[in-house]
Rosetta silent file (secondary structure, phi, psi, omega in degrees, C-alpha in Angstrom):
SEQUENCE: MIGLLLWLLMMAFAWVSGCWKVLLAIFLMMSAHEAAHCLAALLVHCPVRRVRIYPFGLCAQIDEISYISVPHALFILAAGPCAHLLFPAALHMASSCSLISTAFAAYLNEINRAMLCFNLLPVVPLDGGRIMQTLFHLWLPYAKAQRLGVCCSFAALALIFLSGFMSDAAGLITLAILFGQELLQHARLTEDRLNFYRYRLSHPFLGRRKVHDGHDLYRTRTNYLREGTALIDERAWLKRLFHCRYGQNMI
SCORE:     score description
SCORE:     0.000 S_00000001
   1 L     0.000  -43.157  178.906   -7.987  -58.705   10.262 S_00000001
   2 H   -64.971  -40.955  178.543   -6.728  -61.303   12.762 S_00000001
   3 H   -61.711  -42.318  178.361   -8.194  -59.290   15.641 S_00000001
   4 H   -63.731  -40.614  179.199  -11.599  -59.150   13.920 S_00000001
   5 H   -63.483  -40.951  177.524  -11.474  -62.903   13.276 S_00000001
   6 H   -62.037  -42.374  178.267  -10.701  -63.556   16.951 S_00000001
   7 H   -60.904  -46.065 -178.742  -13.644  -61.403   17.995 S_00000001
   8 H   -63.893  -42.167  178.727  -16.014  -63.234   15.637 S_00000001
   9 H   -64.442  -42.515 -179.374  -14.808  -66.651   16.798 S_00000001
  10 H   -67.112  -40.795  178.608  -15.135  -65.708   20.461 S_00000001
  11 H   -65.254  -40.140  178.175  -18.624  -64.252   19.989 S_00000001
  12 H   -64.991  -41.886  179.159  -19.732  -67.365   18.102 S_00000001
  13 H   -64.397  -43.488  179.436  -18.310  -69.613   20.826 S_00000001
  14 H   -62.627  -38.881 -179.483  -19.991  -67.574   23.579 S_00000001
  15 H   -68.351  -45.540 -177.143  -23.328  -67.727   21.741 S_00000001
  16 H   -71.462  -43.324 -175.108  -23.200  -71.474   21.044 S_00000001
  17 H   -81.276  -23.923 -178.188  -21.800  -72.549   24.418 S_00000001
  18 L    75.006   13.473 -177.684  -23.834  -70.139   26.526 S_00000001
  19 L  -102.806   38.249 -176.721  -20.809  -69.413   28.743 S_00000001
  20 H   -64.495  -28.957 -179.978  -20.655  -65.695   27.995 S_00000001
  21 H   -65.698  -40.819  178.616  -20.583  -64.851   31.715 S_00000001
  22 H   -66.112  -44.198  179.742  -17.363  -66.815   32.197 S_00000001
  23 H   -64.025  -37.302  177.028  -15.800  -65.263   29.096 S_00000001
  24 H   -64.605  -41.200  178.913  -16.819  -61.795   30.289 S_00000001
  25 H   -63.377  -42.369  177.828  -15.203  -62.474   33.677 S_00000001
  26 H   -63.214  -40.605  177.328  -11.976  -63.626   31.991 S_00000001
  27 H   -59.062  -44.328 -179.246  -12.042  -60.500   29.813 S_00000001
  28 H   -67.001  -39.552  179.174  -12.355  -58.312   32.932 S_00000001
  29 H   -63.738  -47.033  179.732   -9.564  -60.184   34.744 S_00000001
  30 H   -65.892  -37.794 -179.964   -7.165  -59.882   31.822 S_00000001
  31 H   -66.834  -40.970  177.208   -8.111  -56.246   31.261 S_00000001
  32 H   -63.614  -39.185  177.868   -7.509  -55.398   34.929 S_00000001
  33 H   -58.783  -51.252 -178.011   -4.147  -57.181   34.702 S_00000001
  34 H   -70.772  -35.267  177.665   -3.019  -55.160   31.673 S_00000001
  35 H   -63.220  -35.932  177.411   -4.506  -51.922   33.031 S_00000001
  36 H   -65.047  -41.424  174.921   -2.396  -52.387   36.170 S_00000001
  37 H   -58.174  -46.647 -177.567    0.726  -52.722   34.006 S_00000001
  38 H   -63.425  -44.793 -179.730   -0.225  -49.530   32.144 S_00000001
  39 H   -62.268  -44.280  178.681   -0.943  -47.566   35.324 S_00000001
  40 H   -62.425  -40.373  178.833    2.358  -48.646   36.870 S_00000001
  41 H   -63.005  -42.512  179.598    4.201  -47.688   33.673 S_00000001
  42 H   -65.766  -34.815 -179.394    2.605  -44.245   33.659 S_00000001
  43 H   -66.070  -29.830  179.107    3.502  -43.732   37.323 S_00000001
  44 L  -104.601   15.038  175.032    7.210  -44.243   36.557 S_00000001
  45 L    60.965   37.987  174.245    6.984  -42.300   33.269 S_00000001
  46 L  -100.822  121.478 -174.124    7.578  -45.341   31.059 S_00000001
  47 L   -66.848  137.979  172.426    5.721  -44.927   27.747 S_00000001
  48 L   -96.686  114.491 -173.128    3.004  -47.408   26.788 S_00000001
  49 L   -66.035  -47.605  178.675    3.342  -47.811   23.046 S_00000001
  50 E  -160.646  156.970  174.209   -0.146  -49.164   22.404 S_00000001
  51 E  -126.466  119.094  179.903   -3.046  -50.984   24.047 S_00000001
  52 E  -105.025  149.459  179.351   -4.976  -53.449   21.926 S_00000001
  53 E  -107.354  113.561  177.031   -8.373  -54.928   22.736 S_00000001
  54 E  -109.132  166.016  178.919   -8.652  -58.662   22.136 S_00000001
  55 L   -59.625  -26.277 -178.954  -11.589  -60.972   22.946 S_00000001
  56 L   -93.104   -0.332  177.762   -9.672  -62.292   25.972 S_00000001
  57 E   137.166 -175.120  178.413   -8.840  -58.803   27.303 S_00000001
  58 E   -75.638  157.447  176.683   -6.534  -55.844   26.843 S_00000001
  59 E  -139.844  111.205 -177.422   -2.932  -56.260   25.692 S_00000001
  60 E   -95.334  140.550  176.942   -0.428  -53.505   26.509 S_00000001
  61 E  -113.228  110.750 -178.799    2.847  -53.051   24.639 S_00000001
  62 L  -118.636   89.857 -170.386    5.558  -51.448   26.793 S_00000001
  63 H   -65.201  -35.280 -170.990    8.698  -51.614   24.665 S_00000001
  64 H   -87.094    5.258 -175.410   11.134  -49.934   27.059 S_00000001
  65 H   -64.648  -24.644  179.138   10.438  -52.174   30.060 S_00000001
  66 H   -84.189   -3.569 -173.889   13.590  -54.209   29.328 S_00000001
  67 L  -118.156  -23.967 -176.835   15.768  -51.083   29.281 S_00000001
  68 L   -72.362  178.812 -178.721   14.544  -48.845   32.124 S_00000001
  69 L   -59.737  147.091 -176.637   15.836  -49.051   35.699 S_00000001
  70 H   -60.530  -45.155  177.980   15.369  -52.448   37.330 S_00000001
  71 H   -58.717  -41.371  178.498   13.217  -51.190   40.263 S_00000001
  72 H   -65.542  -41.325  179.128   10.846  -49.442   37.847 S_00000001
  73 H   -63.291  -43.458  178.967   10.675  -52.519   35.607 S_00000001
  74 H   -64.145  -37.339  177.621    9.916  -54.784   38.575 S_00000001
  75 H   -61.609  -45.264  179.683    7.205  -52.379   39.732 S_00000001
  76 H   -65.826  -44.956 -177.244    5.525  -52.491   36.314 S_00000001
  77 H   -66.351  -38.027 -178.107    5.845  -56.271   35.993 S_00000001
  78 H   -74.871  -21.573 -176.585    4.518  -56.973   39.497 S_00000001
  79 H   -62.394  -38.741 -179.065    1.510  -54.693   39.045 S_00000001
  80 H   -61.704  -55.976  176.914   -0.253  -57.119   36.690 S_00000001
  81 H   -58.383  -36.081 -179.872   -0.191  -60.165   38.991 S_00000001
  82 H   -63.184  -28.070  179.025   -1.120  -57.969   41.962 S_00000001
  83 H   -61.570  -31.600  179.799   -4.329  -56.969   40.167 S_00000001
  84 H   -67.017  -22.600 -179.391   -5.537  -60.572   40.497 S_00000001
  85 L   -70.495  -15.702  179.898   -5.365  -60.239   44.288 S_00000001
  86 L   -82.613  -20.482 -172.434   -8.286  -57.793   44.154 S_00000001
  87 H   -70.712  -36.052  176.539  -10.714  -60.230   42.541 S_00000001
  88 H   -55.888  -43.787  178.428  -11.493  -62.474   45.559 S_00000001
  89 H   -66.802  -40.406  179.723  -12.814  -59.446   47.459 S_00000001
  90 H   -64.950  -40.978  179.543  -14.672  -58.172   44.381 S_00000001
  91 H   -69.673  -37.739  176.086  -16.278  -61.570   43.763 S_00000001
  92 H   -62.201  -41.432  178.461  -17.228  -61.922   47.433 S_00000001
  93 H   -64.596  -41.367 -179.831  -18.877  -58.509   47.280 S_00000001
  94 H   -64.297  -39.914  178.601  -20.724  -59.449   44.077 S_00000001
  95 H   -72.203  -33.711  177.832  -22.052  -62.671   45.618 S_00000001
  96 H   -65.739  -32.087  178.686  -23.008  -60.864   48.844 S_00000001
  97 L   -88.497    7.631  178.870  -25.064  -58.411   46.783 S_00000001
  98 L    63.451   23.922  175.385  -26.698  -61.359   44.947 S_00000001
  99 L   -76.247  -33.370  174.404  -25.244  -60.241   41.614 S_00000001
 100 L  -137.956  160.331  179.948  -23.791  -63.730   41.135 S_00000001
 101 L   -75.539  159.112  178.130  -24.264  -66.994   43.004 S_00000001
 102 H   -61.985  -39.361  179.609  -21.808  -68.154   45.661 S_00000001
 103 H   -64.761  -40.890  179.776  -20.960  -71.220   43.564 S_00000001
 104 H   -68.224  -37.175  177.111  -20.244  -69.084   40.488 S_00000001
 105 H   -62.660  -41.000  178.277  -18.083  -66.730   42.575 S_00000001
 106 H   -65.070  -38.822  178.556  -16.075  -69.721   43.826 S_00000001
 107 H   -63.993  -44.210  178.852  -15.681  -70.972   40.240 S_00000001
 108 H   -66.799  -32.673  175.863  -14.425  -67.570   39.062 S_00000001
 109 H   -62.765  -38.918  177.458  -12.038  -67.473   42.017 S_00000001
 110 H   -64.715  -41.356  177.567  -10.529  -70.750   40.807 S_00000001
 111 H   -62.295  -44.721 -179.752  -10.129  -69.306   37.302 S_00000001
 112 H   -62.270  -41.354  179.321   -8.494  -66.185   38.717 S_00000001
 113 H   -65.370  -40.887  179.166   -6.120  -68.276   40.844 S_00000001
 114 H   -65.141  -40.881  178.307   -5.182  -70.437   37.857 S_00000001
 115 H   -62.864  -41.343 -179.908   -4.514  -67.358   35.705 S_00000001
 116 H   -64.908  -46.784 -179.359   -2.301  -65.868   38.420 S_00000001
 117 H   -63.300  -41.677  178.838   -0.299  -69.076   38.916 S_00000001
 118 H   -63.363  -42.895 -178.012    0.157  -69.539   35.167 S_00000001
 119 H   -65.661  -23.921 -178.639    1.285  -65.940   34.717 S_00000001
 120 L   -92.865    5.081  174.081    3.925  -66.368   37.430 S_00000001
 121 L   -60.584  141.275 -178.277    5.596  -69.351   35.745 S_00000001
 122 L   -76.204   60.946 -177.664    9.321  -68.579   35.185 S_00000001
 123 L  -132.400  118.165  173.945    8.873  -68.468   31.425 S_00000001
 124 L   -71.375  132.443   17.020    9.480  -65.393   29.274 S_00000001
 125 L  -101.950   18.878  174.439    7.309  -63.578   28.134 S_00000001
 126 L   -64.776  158.433 -176.079    5.010  -64.346   31.107 S_00000001
 127 H   -60.675  -37.795  177.951    5.347  -61.918   34.004 S_00000001
 128 H   -60.448  -41.613  177.647    7.070  -64.530   36.171 S_00000001
 129 H   -68.248  -38.983  179.394    9.692  -65.057   33.485 S_00000001
 130 H   -68.012  -37.596  176.914   10.147  -61.336   32.916 S_00000001
 131 H   -64.326  -45.230  177.146   10.571  -60.749   36.655 S_00000001
 132 H   -57.309  -48.561 -178.233   13.159  -63.556   36.803 S_00000001
 133 H   -63.176  -39.875  179.477   15.013  -62.132   33.805 S_00000001
 134 H   -65.573  -37.832  178.574   14.942  -58.608   35.248 S_00000001
 135 H   -64.133  -31.842  177.514   16.395  -59.833   38.552 S_00000001
 136 H   -60.533  -27.278 -178.644   19.353  -61.316   36.662 S_00000001
 137 L   -70.177  -11.299  179.464   20.247  -57.749   35.643 S_00000001
 138 L   -68.347  -24.708 -179.094   21.087  -56.951   39.270 S_00000001
 139 L  -136.186   -3.138 -179.684   24.439  -58.741   38.913 S_00000001
 140 L  -115.855  151.103  172.583   24.923  -59.708   35.257 S_00000001
 141 L   -65.262  163.125 -167.904   25.679  -57.614   32.160 S_00000001
 142 H   -55.520  -54.138 -174.508   22.749  -57.068   29.821 S_00000001
 143 H   -62.337  -41.198  179.741   23.337  -59.748   27.179 S_00000001
 144 H   -66.083  -39.907  179.375   24.142  -62.480   29.721 S_00000001
 145 H   -63.624  -44.005  179.376   21.071  -61.629   31.806 S_00000001
 146 H   -64.906  -43.481 -179.182   18.784  -61.763   28.773 S_00000001
 147 H   -65.979  -40.610  178.850   20.330  -65.018   27.536 S_00000001
 148 H   -64.500  -37.488  177.283   20.113  -66.630   30.984 S_00000001
 149 H   -60.848  -42.392  178.666   16.443  -65.643   31.196 S_00000001
 150 H   -67.654  -42.335  179.495   15.723  -67.403   27.904 S_00000001
 151 H   -63.114  -42.736  177.855   17.736  -70.504   28.923 S_00000001
 152 H   -64.737  -33.821  177.681   15.897  -70.744   32.254 S_00000001
 153 H   -65.406  -44.553  176.059   12.604  -70.409   30.387 S_00000001
 154 H   -59.203  -43.282 -179.993   13.490  -73.339   28.127 S_00000001
 155 H   -63.746  -41.617  179.154   14.444  -75.369   31.218 S_00000001
 156 H   -63.682  -42.113  177.909   11.177  -74.472   32.967 S_00000001
 157 H   -62.123  -40.882  178.838    9.145  -75.506   29.912 S_00000001
 158 H   -63.568  -42.635  179.302   11.008  -78.833   29.779 S_00000001
 159 H   -65.121  -41.300  178.533   10.337  -79.490   33.477 S_00000001
 160 H   -62.982  -42.093  179.756    6.645  -78.625   33.098 S_00000001
 161 H   -64.757  -45.932 -177.868    6.372  -80.961   30.110 S_00000001
 162 H   -69.098  -28.513 -179.872    8.185  -83.842   31.850 S_00000001
 163 H   -72.835  -18.587 -177.271    6.147  -83.418   35.035 S_00000001
 164 L    75.341   11.715 -177.925    2.910  -84.000   33.124 S_00000001
 165 L   -63.658  -32.106  178.874    1.418  -80.953   34.849 S_00000001
 166 L  -125.378   61.009 -172.893   -0.006  -79.721   31.527 S_00000001
 167 L   -93.902   -5.801  177.418   -0.438  -83.034   29.739 S_00000001
 168 L   -78.603  175.546 -175.058   -3.948  -82.517   28.359 S_00000001
 169 H   -60.392  -45.554 -179.392   -4.549  -81.192   24.832 S_00000001
 170 H   -63.180  -40.238  179.704   -5.015  -77.574   25.940 S_00000001
 171 H   -65.390  -41.782  179.656   -1.891  -77.743   28.103 S_00000001
 172 H   -66.423  -38.103  176.794    0.255  -79.180   25.323 S_00000001
 173 H   -63.950  -42.321  178.634   -0.953  -76.512   22.890 S_00000001
 174 H   -61.932  -43.899  178.433   -0.121  -73.833   25.473 S_00000001
 175 H   -63.275  -38.533  178.722    3.358  -75.289   25.998 S_00000001
 176 H   -64.375  -40.500  178.164    3.912  -75.396   22.231 S_00000001
 177 H   -64.268  -44.628  179.261    2.930  -71.720   21.940 S_00000001
 178 H   -64.335  -37.805  177.296    5.259  -70.776   24.802 S_00000001
 179 H   -62.846  -41.508  176.535    8.077  -72.805   23.223 S_00000001
 180 H   -62.402  -39.290  176.661    7.555  -70.890   19.978 S_00000001
 181 H   -62.102  -39.456  179.116    7.696  -67.627   21.936 S_00000001
 182 H   -65.011  -39.661  177.290   11.000  -68.721   23.470 S_00000001
 183 H   -61.214  -40.071  177.096   12.460  -69.452   20.041 S_00000001
 184 H   -65.355  -42.760  178.183   11.489  -65.924   18.968 S_00000001
 185 H   -59.718  -42.242 -179.954   13.023  -64.466   22.133 S_00000001
 186 H   -65.318  -40.815 -178.882   16.254  -66.358   21.436 S_00000001
 187 H   -67.106  -25.266 -175.909   16.342  -65.200   17.808 S_00000001
 188 L   -96.768    7.698 -175.409   15.914  -61.576   18.897 S_00000001
 189 H   -59.556  -45.182 -179.693   18.660  -61.509   21.534 S_00000001
 190 H   -65.697  -44.843  178.272   21.140  -59.585   19.359 S_00000001
 191 H   -61.317  -41.348  179.473   18.489  -57.126   18.170 S_00000001
 192 H   -63.742  -40.547  178.815   17.314  -56.647   21.753 S_00000001
 193 H   -62.147  -44.000  178.960   20.865  -55.964   22.917 S_00000001
 194 H   -66.308  -36.717  177.034   21.353  -53.277   20.256 S_00000001
 195 H   -64.155  -37.893  175.709   18.003  -51.704   21.153 S_00000001
 196 H   -63.217  -42.492  178.844   19.162  -51.524   24.768 S_00000001
 197 H   -62.505  -41.464  178.121   22.368  -49.807   23.659 S_00000001
 198 H   -62.678  -42.847  178.870   20.372  -47.279   21.611 S_00000001
 199 H   -62.799  -42.960 -176.904   18.137  -46.594   24.596 S_00000001
 200 H   -67.180  -32.450  178.988   21.137  -46.204   26.889 S_00000001
 201 H   -67.879  -37.272 -178.987   22.790  -43.782   24.479 S_00000001
 202 H   -91.452  -12.558  178.445   19.724  -41.524   24.457 S_00000001
 203 L  -130.396   76.444 -178.031   18.894  -42.066   28.164 S_00000001
 204 L   -56.217  139.793 -177.694   22.189  -41.870   30.114 S_00000001
 205 L  -105.239  130.236  177.851   22.087  -43.743   33.418 S_00000001
 206 L  -111.197  112.449 -179.513   23.565  -42.266   36.572 S_00000001
 207 L  -156.185 -161.488  178.587   24.306  -44.856   39.229 S_00000001
 208 L   -64.569  141.775 -179.055   27.115  -46.665   40.973 S_00000001
 209 E   -72.356  143.414  174.617   30.251  -46.994   38.884 S_00000001
 210 E  -132.602  111.456  177.672   31.162  -50.364   37.432 S_00000001
 211 E   -99.503  124.863 -176.806   34.659  -50.765   36.007 S_00000001
 212 E  -153.363  170.046 -177.532   35.073  -53.947   33.982 S_00000001
 213 L   -99.702   -1.538 -174.244   36.802  -55.543   30.996 S_00000001
 214 L   -72.758  168.648  176.974   33.671  -56.835   29.259 S_00000001
 215 L  -110.299   49.633 -179.759   32.204  -55.751   25.948 S_00000001
 216 L  -154.906  174.290 -178.725   28.731  -55.205   27.355 S_00000001
 217 L  -118.814  142.749  171.249   26.938  -52.901   29.801 S_00000001
 218 L   -84.838  126.905 -174.870   25.505  -53.530   33.237 S_00000001
 219 L   -65.792  -30.762 -174.318   21.940  -52.226   33.267 S_00000001
 220 L   -96.763    6.878 -176.622   22.045  -51.136   36.917 S_00000001
 221 L  -130.283  161.096  166.495   25.422  -49.368   36.827 S_00000001
 222 E   -88.961  115.463 -168.159   27.231  -46.494   35.167 S_00000001
 223 E   -90.011  140.179  169.456   29.786  -48.418   33.142 S_00000001
 224 E  -129.112  119.889 -174.350   33.461  -47.700   32.585 S_00000001
 225 E   -99.744  132.793 -177.728   35.172  -50.151   30.260 S_00000001
 226 E   -84.225  127.365  175.444   38.852  -50.961   30.623 S_00000001
 227 E  -130.798   96.095 -173.812   40.946  -50.839   27.457 S_00000001
 228 L    69.283 -122.487  178.376   44.544  -51.501   28.328 S_00000001
 229 L   -97.554   -1.138 -177.043   45.489  -48.882   30.894 S_00000001
 230 E  -101.080  155.888  174.026   42.725  -46.495   29.836 S_00000001
 231 E  -114.889  136.212  177.355   39.097  -46.235   30.941 S_00000001
 232 E  -122.012  130.016 -179.257   36.331  -45.319   28.531 S_00000001
 233 E   -73.644  160.054 -171.722   32.894  -44.279   29.771 S_00000001
 234 H   -63.674  -32.769 -179.156   29.854  -46.084   28.405 S_00000001
 235 H   -66.135  -44.290  177.260   28.582  -43.149   26.355 S_00000001
 236 H   -65.030  -38.035  178.612   31.862  -42.851   24.440 S_00000001
 237 H   -63.984  -41.935  179.456   31.928  -46.646   24.052 S_00000001
 238 H   -66.783  -41.888  178.908   28.379  -46.659   22.650 S_00000001
 239 H   -61.443  -42.842  179.074   29.104  -43.835   20.219 S_00000001
 240 H   -66.426  -38.585  179.498   32.146  -45.667   18.933 S_00000001
 241 H   -60.474  -48.908 -177.683   30.176  -48.926   18.687 S_00000001
 242 H   -73.101  -28.871  175.953   27.427  -47.429   16.548 S_00000001
 243 H   -66.185  -43.084 -179.796   29.910  -45.453   14.476 S_00000001
 244 H   -70.434  -33.312 -173.413   31.819  -48.653   13.651 S_00000001
 245 H   -84.229  -41.508 -172.076   28.664  -50.684   13.057 S_00000001
 246 H  -123.392  -16.494 -173.160   26.441  -48.279   11.125 S_00000001
 247 L   102.593  163.107 -173.030   28.308  -45.062   10.481 S_00000001
 248 H   -58.615  -33.132 -175.010   28.038  -41.671   12.128 S_00000001
 249 H   -70.904  -11.973 -178.775   24.434  -41.024   11.027 S_00000001
 250 H   -88.897   -5.893 -177.785   23.089  -43.933   13.110 S_00000001
 251 L   -75.242    0.000    0.000   24.129  -42.417   16.456 S_00000001
């Protein structure tokens, strides 16, 4: 119902304003961005749960991107922004073939550049924020990396607000939406951590060994947790965790 309402509002706006060409270009840019994410996910065998079509473009849902190997996650996340790098050449070709005017091509290039820069802001769930958060997993255990990503996102939003960079009405609304997204990300940290543990239990990771005393797992390592003088491998630790938390049937 919400999707249908968005479509109707966008069509009405395009009809009244007469800027359907700009809206179509934005739709194509966003769709290419999400299609690049999907293609990259398929190349590394990461399932795409669903792809929805909104008036502003496609929207892909890739649930396991926070749990798969860091190189694969970075590949998927970087694919979207890289898609924007193709548009200057495409717009130049379109203007050379007289499909659009040179001035309109330059205007669309500015829109494309703005979309790319915005998407690379270090704010989760934007790609820049997700890339930042994923890089934290190279040296931090899962929960700390996720929490640090959210904290850095809050800090980035505060700096953007104080700088006045997005001080107009549209910018403030965008910042408010992103702040709300951050609150949701923070509220879901525990749930996200448990989902990672479930994924790790069903998808064992083989990598460099990491022996530590913590009560968490390093995403990029095969974990061995120290308990007194004994070592317990991560799979046994996860089975015991879910047995204690939910009972044997939840494993």
